[in-house]
CSV table of C-alpha atoms in Angstrom, one decimal:
chain,number,residue,atom,x,y,z
W,1,MET,CA,115.8,175.8,99.0
W,2,SER,CA,117.2,173.3,95.8
W,3,THR,CA,115.4,173.6,92.5
W,4,ASN,CA,114.0,170.8,90.7
W,5,LYS,CA,116.8,170.9,88.2
W,6,ASP,CA,119.0,170.0,91.0
W,7,ASP,CA,116.8,167.6,92.4
W,8,ASP,CA,116.9,165.7,88.8
W,9,ALA,CA,120.9,166.1,88.9
W,10,PHE,CA,120.9,164.3,92.4
W,11,TRP,CA,118.6,161.2,91.1
W,12,TYR,CA,120.7,160.6,88.1
W,13,SER,CA,124.0,161.4,88.7
W,14,SER,CA,126.2,158.5,88.6
W,15,GLU,CA,128.1,159.7,91.7
W,16,THR,CA,125.2,159.6,93.5
W,17,ARG,CA,124.6,155.8,95.3
W,18,SER,CA,121.3,154.4,95.2
W,19,PHE,CA,119.0,154.4,98.1
W,20,CYS,CA,117.9,151.1,99.1
W,21,PHE,CA,114.8,150.9,101.1
W,22,GLU,CA,115.6,150.0,104.5
W,23,SER,CA,114.0,147.0,105.9
W,24,ASN,CA,115.9,143.8,107.5
W,25,GLU,CA,113.3,141.9,106.2
W,26,VAL,CA,114.3,143.2,102.6
W,27,ASP,CA,117.7,142.7,103.2
W,28,GLN,CA,117.2,139.2,103.9
W,29,LEU,CA,115.4,138.8,100.7
W,30,LEU,CA,117.9,140.5,98.5
W,31,ARG,CA,120.8,138.3,99.8
W,32,GLY,CA,119.5,135.0,97.7
W,33,SER,CA,119.1,137.3,94.7
W,34,LYS,CA,122.6,138.8,94.8
W,35,ALA,CA,124.4,135.8,94.6
W,36,GLY,CA,123.2,135.1,91.1
W,37,ALA,CA,123.8,138.6,89.5
W,38,GLU,CA,127.0,137.6,88.1
W,39,GLU,CA,125.7,134.7,86.4
W,40,LEU,CA,122.6,136.5,84.9
W,41,GLY,CA,124.3,138.8,83.3
W,42,ALA,CA,126.1,136.6,81.0
W,43,GLY,CA,122.5,136.1,79.3
W,44,ILE,CA,121.4,139.8,79.4
W,45,SER,CA,122.1,142.1,76.8
W,46,ASN,CA,124.2,145.6,77.2
W,47,VAL,CA,123.9,148.4,75.9
W,48,SER,CA,127.4,148.9,74.6
W,49,ILE,CA,128.8,145.5,73.0
W,50,SER,CA,132.6,145.0,72.6
W,51,GLU,CA,134.3,142.1,71.1
W,52,SER,CA,134.7,140.6,74.6
W,53,ASN,CA,131.1,139.7,74.7
W,54,PHE,CA,131.9,137.1,72.4
W,55,ARG,CA,132.8,133.7,73.1
W,56,SER,CA,134.1,130.8,71.3
W,57,SER,CA,132.4,127.8,70.6
W,58,ASP,CA,134.1,125.7,73.4
W,59,ASP,CA,133.0,128.5,76.1
W,60,LEU,CA,129.4,128.1,74.6
W,61,GLN,CA,129.4,124.6,75.2
W,62,THR,CA,130.0,124.9,78.8
W,63,ALA,CA,127.8,127.9,79.4
W,64,LYS,CA,124.9,127.6,81.6
W,65,PRO,CA,121.7,127.7,79.5
W,66,LEU,CA,120.2,130.8,80.8
W,67,LEU,CA,116.5,129.6,81.1
W,68,SER,CA,118.0,127.2,83.7
W,69,ILE,CA,118.7,129.8,85.9
W,70,ILE,CA,115.9,132.1,85.2
W,71,SER,CA,112.2,131.8,84.4
W,72,ASP,CA,110.7,132.8,81.0
W,73,LYS,CA,108.5,135.2,82.9
W,74,THR,CA,111.0,136.6,84.9
W,75,LEU,CA,113.7,137.1,81.3
W,76,SER,CA,110.9,138.6,79.8
W,77,CYS,CA,110.4,141.5,82.3
W,78,ILE,CA,114.0,142.1,82.7
W,79,LEU,CA,114.8,142.6,79.3
W,80,ALA,CA,111.3,144.8,78.6
W,81,ALA,CA,112.8,146.7,81.4
W,82,ASP,CA,116.3,146.8,79.7
W,83,LYS,CA,114.5,147.9,76.8
W,84,LEU,CA,112.6,151.0,78.8
W,85,GLN,CA,115.7,152.1,80.1
W,86,ASN,CA,117.3,152.8,76.9
W,87,VAL,CA,114.7,155.2,75.8
W,88,ARG,CA,113.7,156.3,79.2
W,89,PRO,CA,112.7,160.0,78.8
W,90,GLU,CA,114.2,162.3,81.6
W,91,ILE,CA,111.3,162.2,84.3
W,92,ASP,CA,111.3,162.0,88.2
W,93,VAL,CA,110.0,158.7,88.6
W,94,ALA,CA,111.5,155.3,87.1
W,95,PRO,CA,108.9,153.0,85.4
W,96,PRO,CA,108.2,150.5,87.8
W,97,GLU,CA,109.7,147.7,85.4
W,98,ILE,CA,113.3,149.4,85.2
W,99,THR,CA,112.8,149.3,89.5
W,100,LEU,CA,111.7,145.6,89.6
W,101,ARG,CA,114.7,144.9,86.7
W,102,LYS,CA,117.1,145.5,89.7
W,103,ILE,CA,115.6,143.8,92.2
W,104,LEU,CA,115.8,140.6,90.5
W,105,LEU,CA,119.3,141.4,89.2
W,106,GLY,CA,120.2,142.1,93.0
W,107,GLN,CA,121.2,146.1,92.3
W,108,PRO,CA,120.9,148.8,94.2
W,109,TYR,CA,117.6,150.4,93.7
W,110,SER,CA,115.3,153.2,95.1
W,111,LEU,CA,111.7,153.1,96.2
W,112,VAL,CA,111.5,156.6,97.7
W,113,GLU,CA,110.6,158.4,94.7
W,114,TYR,CA,107.3,156.4,94.1
W,115,LYS,CA,105.5,158.7,96.3
W,116,SER,CA,101.6,159.2,95.1
W,117,ILE,CA,99.3,156.0,95.3
W,118,ALA,CA,98.9,155.8,91.7
W,119,SER,CA,102.8,155.1,91.4
W,120,LYS,CA,102.7,152.5,94.2
W,121,THR,CA,100.0,150.6,93.2
W,122,ALA,CA,101.7,150.5,89.5
W,123,LEU,CA,104.9,149.4,91.6
W,124,LEU,CA,102.6,146.5,93.3
W,125,ASP,CA,101.2,145.6,89.9
W,126,ALA,CA,104.4,145.4,88.2
W,127,ALA,CA,105.9,143.2,90.9
W,128,ILE,CA,102.8,140.7,90.6
W,129,SER,CA,103.1,140.5,86.9
W,130,GLY,CA,106.7,139.8,87.1
W,131,GLY,CA,106.0,136.5,89.4
W,132,ASP,CA,108.6,136.9,91.7
W,133,GLY,CA,107.4,136.1,95.4
W,134,ASN,CA,110.6,138.3,96.9
W,135,ALA,CA,110.1,141.4,94.7
W,136,ILE,CA,106.4,141.1,95.7
W,137,LEU,CA,107.0,141.2,99.5
W,138,ILE,CA,109.5,144.0,98.8
W,139,VAL,CA,106.8,146.4,97.1
W,140,ILE,CA,104.2,145.1,100.0
W,141,LEU,CA,106.8,146.1,102.7
W,142,PHE,CA,107.7,149.4,101.1
W,143,LEU,CA,103.9,150.0,101.0
W,144,THR,CA,103.0,149.2,104.7
W,145,LYS,CA,105.8,151.6,105.8
W,146,THR,CA,104.6,154.5,103.8
W,147,LEU,CA,100.9,154.3,103.6
W,148,LYS,CA,98.3,153.8,106.3
W,149,ARG,CA,97.5,150.4,107.2
W,150,SER,CA,93.6,150.7,106.1
W,151,LEU,CA,94.8,151.7,102.4
W,152,VAL,CA,97.3,148.9,102.3
W,153,GLN,CA,94.9,146.3,103.5
W,154,ARG,CA,92.6,147.6,100.7
W,155,LEU,CA,95.3,147.3,98.1
W,156,LEU,CA,96.1,143.9,99.0
W,157,THR,CA,92.8,142.3,99.0
W,158,GLU,CA,91.9,143.5,95.9
W,159,ARG,CA,95.2,141.2,94.6
W,160,PRO,CA,94.9,137.7,95.6
W,161,ASP,CA,98.4,136.6,94.8
W,162,ALA,CA,99.9,139.7,97.0
W,163,VAL,CA,97.7,138.4,100.0
W,164,ASN,CA,98.7,134.7,99.8
W,165,ILE,CA,102.7,136.1,99.7
W,166,TYR,CA,102.0,138.5,102.6
W,167,LEU,CA,99.8,136.3,104.7
W,168,HIS,CA,102.7,133.9,104.6
W,169,TYR,CA,105.3,136.5,105.7
W,170,LEU,CA,102.8,137.4,108.9
W,171,PHE,CA,102.5,134.1,109.6
W,172,ILE,CA,106.2,132.8,109.9
W,173,ARG,CA,106.4,136.4,111.9
W,174,LEU,CA,103.3,135.9,114.3
W,175,GLN,CA,101.6,138.8,113.4
W,176,THR,CA,98.5,137.3,114.5
W,177,ASN,CA,96.4,140.6,114.7
W,178,GLU,CA,97.2,141.7,110.9
W,179,ILE,CA,96.2,137.8,109.7
W,180,THR,CA,92.9,138.3,111.6
W,181,ASP,CA,92.4,141.8,109.9
W,182,ILE,CA,93.3,140.7,106.4
W,183,LEU,CA,91.5,137.6,106.6
W,184,THR,CA,88.3,139.1,107.8
W,185,MET,CA,88.3,141.9,105.4
W,186,LEU,CA,88.4,139.1,102.5
W,187,GLY,CA,85.4,137.3,104.7
W,188,HIS,CA,87.5,134.6,105.7
W,189,ALA,CA,86.6,134.7,109.3
W,190,SER,CA,86.9,130.9,109.7
W,191,VAL,CA,90.1,130.9,108.7
W,192,ALA,CA,91.3,133.5,110.4
W,193,ALA,CA,90.1,131.8,113.6
W,194,MET,CA,92.0,128.5,112.5
W,195,LYS,CA,95.5,130.5,111.8
W,196,ASN,CA,95.4,132.2,115.2
W,197,LEU,CA,94.6,129.0,116.8
W,198,HIS,CA,97.6,127.2,114.9
W,199,ILE,CA,99.9,129.7,116.1
W,200,ILE,CA,98.7,129.1,119.5
W,201,ILE,CA,98.8,126.0,119.7
W,202,ARG,CA,102.4,125.6,117.6
W,203,ASN,CA,104.3,128.4,119.6
W,204,THR,CA,103.0,128.1,123.5
W,205,ARG,CA,104.9,125.5,125.6
W,206,ASP,CA,103.6,126.6,129.1
W,207,PRO,CA,100.5,124.6,130.0
W,208,THR,CA,98.8,127.5,132.2
W,209,LYS,CA,99.8,130.2,129.0
W,210,LEU,CA,98.3,127.5,126.5
W,211,LEU,CA,95.1,127.2,128.1
W,212,GLN,CA,94.5,131.0,128.7
W,213,LYS,CA,95.1,132.0,125.3
W,214,LEU,CA,93.1,129.1,123.7
W,215,HIS,CA,90.3,130.3,126.4
W,216,ASN,CA,90.8,134.0,124.7
W,217,CYS,CA,90.9,132.8,121.4
W,218,TYR,CA,87.9,131.0,121.6
W,219,LYS,CA,86.0,134.1,123.0
W,220,VAL,CA,87.7,136.2,120.8
W,221,HIS,CA,87.1,134.0,117.3
W,222,PHE,CA,85.4,130.9,117.8
W,223,ALA,CA,82.2,131.9,119.8
W,224,MET,CA,81.1,134.0,117.0
W,225,LEU,CA,81.4,131.3,114.5
W,226,PRO,CA,78.7,128.5,116.1
W,227,ASP,CA,78.1,126.7,112.5
W,228,CYS,CA,81.9,126.2,112.3
W,229,LYS,CA,83.1,122.4,113.5
W,230,GLU,CA,86.3,123.8,114.8
W,231,ALA,CA,84.6,125.3,117.6
W,232,ILE,CA,83.7,122.0,118.8
W,233,PHE,CA,86.8,120.8,118.8
W,234,LEU,CA,88.4,123.5,120.4
W,235,LYS,CA,86.1,123.1,123.3
W,236,SER,CA,86.8,119.9,123.8
W,237,TYR,CA,90.6,120.1,123.7
W,238,ILE,CA,90.5,123.3,126.3
W,239,LYS,CA,88.3,120.3,128.4
W,240,LEU,CA,91.0,118.1,127.7
W,241,LEU,CA,94.2,120.1,128.9
W,242,GLU,CA,91.9,120.7,132.2
W,243,TRP,CA,91.5,116.9,132.8
W,244,GLN,CA,95.5,116.8,132.5
W,245,MET,CA,96.4,119.4,134.4
W,246,ALA,CA,94.0,118.0,137.1
W,247,ILE,CA,95.4,114.6,136.8
W,248,LYS,CA,98.9,116.1,137.2
W,249,GLN,CA,98.0,117.6,140.4
W,250,ILE,CA,96.6,114.4,141.6
W,251,ASN,CA,99.3,112.1,140.5
W,252,ASP,CA,102.5,113.7,138.5
W,253,ASN,CA,103.0,110.7,136.4
W,254,GLU,CA,105.6,111.4,133.7
W,255,GLU,CA,103.7,108.6,131.4
W,256,LEU,CA,101.2,111.3,130.4
W,257,PRO,CA,103.0,114.3,129.0
W,258,PHE,CA,100.9,117.5,129.0
W,259,ASN,CA,99.1,117.8,125.5
W,260,SER,CA,98.8,114.4,124.8
W,261,SER,CA,96.2,113.2,122.6
W,262,LEU,CA,92.9,112.2,123.8
W,263,LEU,CA,93.5,108.2,123.3
W,264,LYS,CA,96.6,108.5,125.0
W,265,SER,CA,94.9,110.1,127.9
W,266,LEU,CA,92.2,107.3,128.0
W,267,HIS,CA,94.7,104.6,128.1
W,268,TYR,CA,96.9,106.6,131.0
W,269,ALA,CA,93.4,106.2,132.8
W,270,CYS,CA,92.3,102.8,132.0
W,271,LYS,CA,95.5,101.6,133.2
W,272,TYR,CA,96.1,103.4,136.6
W,273,HIS,CA,92.3,104.6,137.4
W,274,GLY,CA,90.1,101.8,135.7
W,275,ASN,CA,88.5,101.0,139.0
W,276,ALA,CA,87.3,104.8,139.8
W,277,ARG,CA,84.0,105.5,140.4
W,278,ASP,CA,82.1,106.7,137.2
W,279,ASN,CA,81.4,110.0,138.7
W,280,SER,CA,85.2,110.3,139.7
W,281,ILE,CA,87.4,113.0,137.2
W,282,MET,CA,89.6,110.3,137.1
W,283,SER,CA,87.5,107.9,135.6
W,284,PRO,CA,88.3,106.2,131.9
W,285,ALA,CA,84.2,106.3,131.7
W,286,MET,CA,83.8,109.7,132.5
W,287,LEU,CA,86.9,111.1,129.8
W,288,SER,CA,85.4,108.6,127.4
W,289,ARG,CA,81.7,110.7,127.9
W,290,ASP,CA,82.9,114.0,128.1
W,291,HIS,CA,84.9,113.6,125.1
W,292,HIS,CA,82.4,111.5,122.9
W,293,VAL,CA,84.5,108.4,122.3
W,294,SER,CA,82.7,105.6,121.2
W,295,PRO,CA,81.9,102.9,123.0
W,296,LYS,CA,83.9,100.0,120.9
W,297,GLN,CA,86.9,102.4,121.1
W,298,HIS,CA,86.6,102.9,125.1
W,299,GLU,CA,86.2,98.8,125.0
W,300,LYS,CA,89.4,98.3,122.6
W,301,VAL,CA,91.6,100.9,124.7
W,302,SER,CA,90.5,99.2,127.9
W,303,LEU,CA,90.9,95.4,126.5
W,304,GLN,CA,94.6,96.7,125.6
W,305,VAL,CA,95.6,97.8,128.9
W,306,LYS,CA,94.3,94.8,130.5
W,307,ALA,CA,95.9,92.6,127.9
W,308,ALA,CA,99.1,94.2,128.1
W,309,CYS,CA,99.3,94.0,132.1
W,310,SER,CA,98.3,90.5,131.7
W,311,GLU,CA,94.7,90.7,133.8
W,312,TRP,CA,93.1,87.9,132.2
W,313,ASP,CA,90.2,87.9,134.4
W,314,GLY,CA,89.6,91.2,133.6
W,315,VAL,CA,89.5,90.7,130.2
W,316,ASP,CA,86.8,88.1,130.9
W,317,ARG,CA,85.3,90.5,133.0
W,318,LEU,CA,85.0,93.5,130.4
W,319,LEU,CA,84.2,91.0,127.3
W,320,LEU,CA,82.0,88.0,129.0
W,321,THR,CA,78.8,87.7,130.6
W,322,LYS,CA,76.1,85.3,131.8
W,323,GLY,CA,73.1,83.9,129.7
W,324,ILE,CA,69.7,83.4,131.2
W,325,LEU,CA,70.8,79.7,131.2
W,326,GLY,CA,74.1,80.1,133.0
W,327,ASN,CA,76.0,80.0,130.0
W,328,THR,CA,78.8,82.3,129.0
W,329,LYS,CA,78.1,84.7,126.3
W,330,LEU,CA,80.5,87.2,124.5
W,331,GLN,CA,79.0,91.0,124.9
W,332,THR,CA,81.0,93.5,123.2
W,333,HIS,CA,81.4,96.3,120.4
W,334,LEU,CA,84.2,94.6,119.3
W,335,HIS,CA,84.6,92.0,116.5
W,336,ILE,CA,86.1,88.7,117.7
W,337,GLU,CA,88.7,89.0,115.3
W,338,ASP,CA,90.2,92.4,116.7
W,339,ILE,CA,89.9,90.6,120.0
W,340,LEU,CA,92.2,87.9,119.3
W,341,LYS,CA,94.6,89.8,117.6
W,342,ILE,CA,94.7,92.1,120.7
W,343,LEU,CA,95.2,89.5,122.9
W,344,TYR,CA,97.7,87.4,120.5
W,345,LYS,CA,99.8,90.3,120.4
W,346,ASN,CA,99.8,90.5,124.2
W,347,ASN,CA,101.2,87.2,124.7
W,348,ALA,CA,97.9,85.5,125.6
W,349,SER,CA,98.0,81.1,126.7
W,350,HIS,CA,96.8,79.3,124.2
W,351,ALA,CA,94.2,78.3,126.8
W,352,VAL,CA,92.7,82.1,126.8
W,353,LEU,CA,92.7,82.2,122.7
W,354,GLU,CA,91.2,78.8,122.7
W,355,LYS,CA,88.4,80.1,125.0
W,356,TYR,CA,87.8,83.4,122.6
W,357,LEU,CA,87.8,81.4,119.5
W,358,LYS,CA,84.8,79.1,120.3
W,359,PHE,CA,82.9,82.2,119.8
W,360,VAL,CA,83.8,82.7,115.8
W,361,ASP,CA,80.7,81.3,114.7
W,362,ASN,CA,81.9,80.3,111.0
W,363,LEU,CA,83.3,77.0,111.4
W,364,GLU,CA,85.8,77.5,108.4
W,365,LYS,CA,86.9,81.2,109.7
W,366,ARG,CA,87.3,79.6,113.2
W,367,LEU,CA,89.5,77.1,111.6
W,368,GLU,CA,91.6,79.7,110.1
W,369,LEU,CA,92.1,81.9,112.8
W,370,ALA,CA,93.1,78.5,114.9
W,371,LYS,CA,96.0,77.8,112.3
W,372,LYS,CA,97.4,81.4,112.7
W,373,LEU,CA,97.4,81.2,116.6
W,374,SER,CA,98.5,77.7,116.2
W,375,CYS,CA,95.5,76.8,118.7
W,376,HIS,CA,96.5,73.2,117.9
W,377,THR,CA,93.5,71.5,119.8
W,378,VAL,CA,91.0,73.7,118.3
W,379,VAL,CA,92.3,72.9,115.1
W,380,ILE,CA,92.0,69.1,116.1
W,381,ASP,CA,88.4,69.7,117.4
W,382,ILE,CA,87.2,71.0,114.1
W,383,PHE,CA,88.8,68.4,111.9
W,384,VAL,CA,87.0,66.4,114.2
W,385,GLN,CA,83.9,67.9,113.8
W,386,GLN,CA,83.8,67.8,110.2
W,387,GLY,CA,85.1,64.0,110.5
W,388,ASP,CA,87.7,64.9,108.0
W,389,ARG,CA,90.2,62.1,109.1
W,390,THR,CA,92.9,62.7,106.3
W,391,MET,CA,93.3,66.3,107.4
W,392,LEU,CA,93.8,65.4,110.7
W,393,MET,CA,96.2,63.0,109.9
W,394,ASP,CA,97.9,65.3,107.7
W,395,TYR,CA,97.9,68.1,110.5
W,396,LYS,CA,99.1,65.5,113.1
W,397,ALA,CA,102.3,64.9,111.1
W,398,LYS,CA,103.1,68.2,111.7
W,399,LEU,CA,103.1,68.8,115.3
W,400,GLN,CA,106.0,68.0,117.4
W,401,PRO,CA,106.3,64.2,118.0
W,402,GLN,CA,105.3,63.2,121.7
W,403,SER,CA,103.8,66.6,122.6
W,404,GLY,CA,100.2,67.0,124.3
W,405,GLU,CA,98.7,68.4,120.9
W,406,TYR,CA,100.5,65.0,119.2
W,407,PHE,CA,98.9,62.9,121.6
W,408,TYR,CA,95.2,64.8,121.5
W,409,ALA,CA,95.3,64.6,117.9
W,410,GLU,CA,96.1,60.4,118.3
W,411,SER,CA,93.4,60.1,120.6
W,412,ALA,CA,91.1,61.8,118.7
W,413,LEU,CA,91.7,59.6,115.7
W,414,ARG,CA,90.6,56.6,117.5
W,415,LEU,CA,87.6,58.0,118.8
W,416,PRO,CA,85.1,55.1,118.4
W,417,HIS,CA,81.7,57.5,117.8
W,418,VAL,CA,83.2,59.8,114.8
W,419,LYS,CA,81.9,59.2,112.0
W,420,TRP,CA,84.6,59.7,109.3
W,421,LYS,CA,84.3,60.5,105.7
W,422,THR,CA,85.3,58.0,103.4
């Protein structure tokens, strides 16, 4: 058995290679910091100073400023650790600041000498004070390998900066159980539930597995959070995916990829199953009811589908109804301006546009829209209704000669019963 003196000789001998904490993640983190070690060395004072340390004025002009490659806070930590190393007594455990300096500079270091809970806690606090995320994560990973899980979680929950860094690390590696435990311990059960949901949606492509995981996520995390609005979203999301799978079994149409949005699903239902019975699973009406789609949104999607397919009779059935006196009335949740925009975008004829322009009650607004939609007969009728001969003549001059609209304007100017403005 070796004596304490032998142990000291081993740890402080310059011939002995320093132990590096074994972790693949740590090695990856250190590669980025090692690249800058030589550049940093130019700005850190050494114990022994030789004449070669001094540079000419030309060299100084081309040297990169130290603070452009390292923060004030990190530089202060390194200089403080450098000072501590010069006056360090021969003790078994290196001060955390010295070890942190080696980590920051990409130098070989050893963490195994930090065996007691007190020394490990001091090392973690020193890393947090230094403010370097990589160094903090290196220390946390060391703690997870050398302490009980519950003890590590307790240390982290008392240190929010360390928690955030570790949670990000766990999230990238999809370690949902650890994420859930830490967030639940902090009293953030709803955040833990959303993190789990995010990981599942982002990393599961198979439809059957996705549905299975979502059902389990709801049961484990969301069912116990009745006041969480995301729980309602998840239930609706599961129901939508089940509807899409059922549609796929009935009609495997590539136009509706699995995991499509609700509006895209409604568009598909209106296009291919618009005439389905309301109580049918394929019915657009049932899909809207199950997912609380507003009547206005439902009508808008249905109108877009019918207009895109040039189903103008279907558009009329959707928007128009007969009044008590047999006259045609507009019955819709949509604004007339929105209806006209959709019709125009889908190349509706002037006859269709003129039919719906008549439902714009405000005469000035109707005139403005008619000009934008190039519905010339509507514009001419409004000028006649206003008795504005001058405006009608100016408008006629802009029309294509010998066109139907040109002759219509010319006829309007000769109407005998119109009382024109003087």
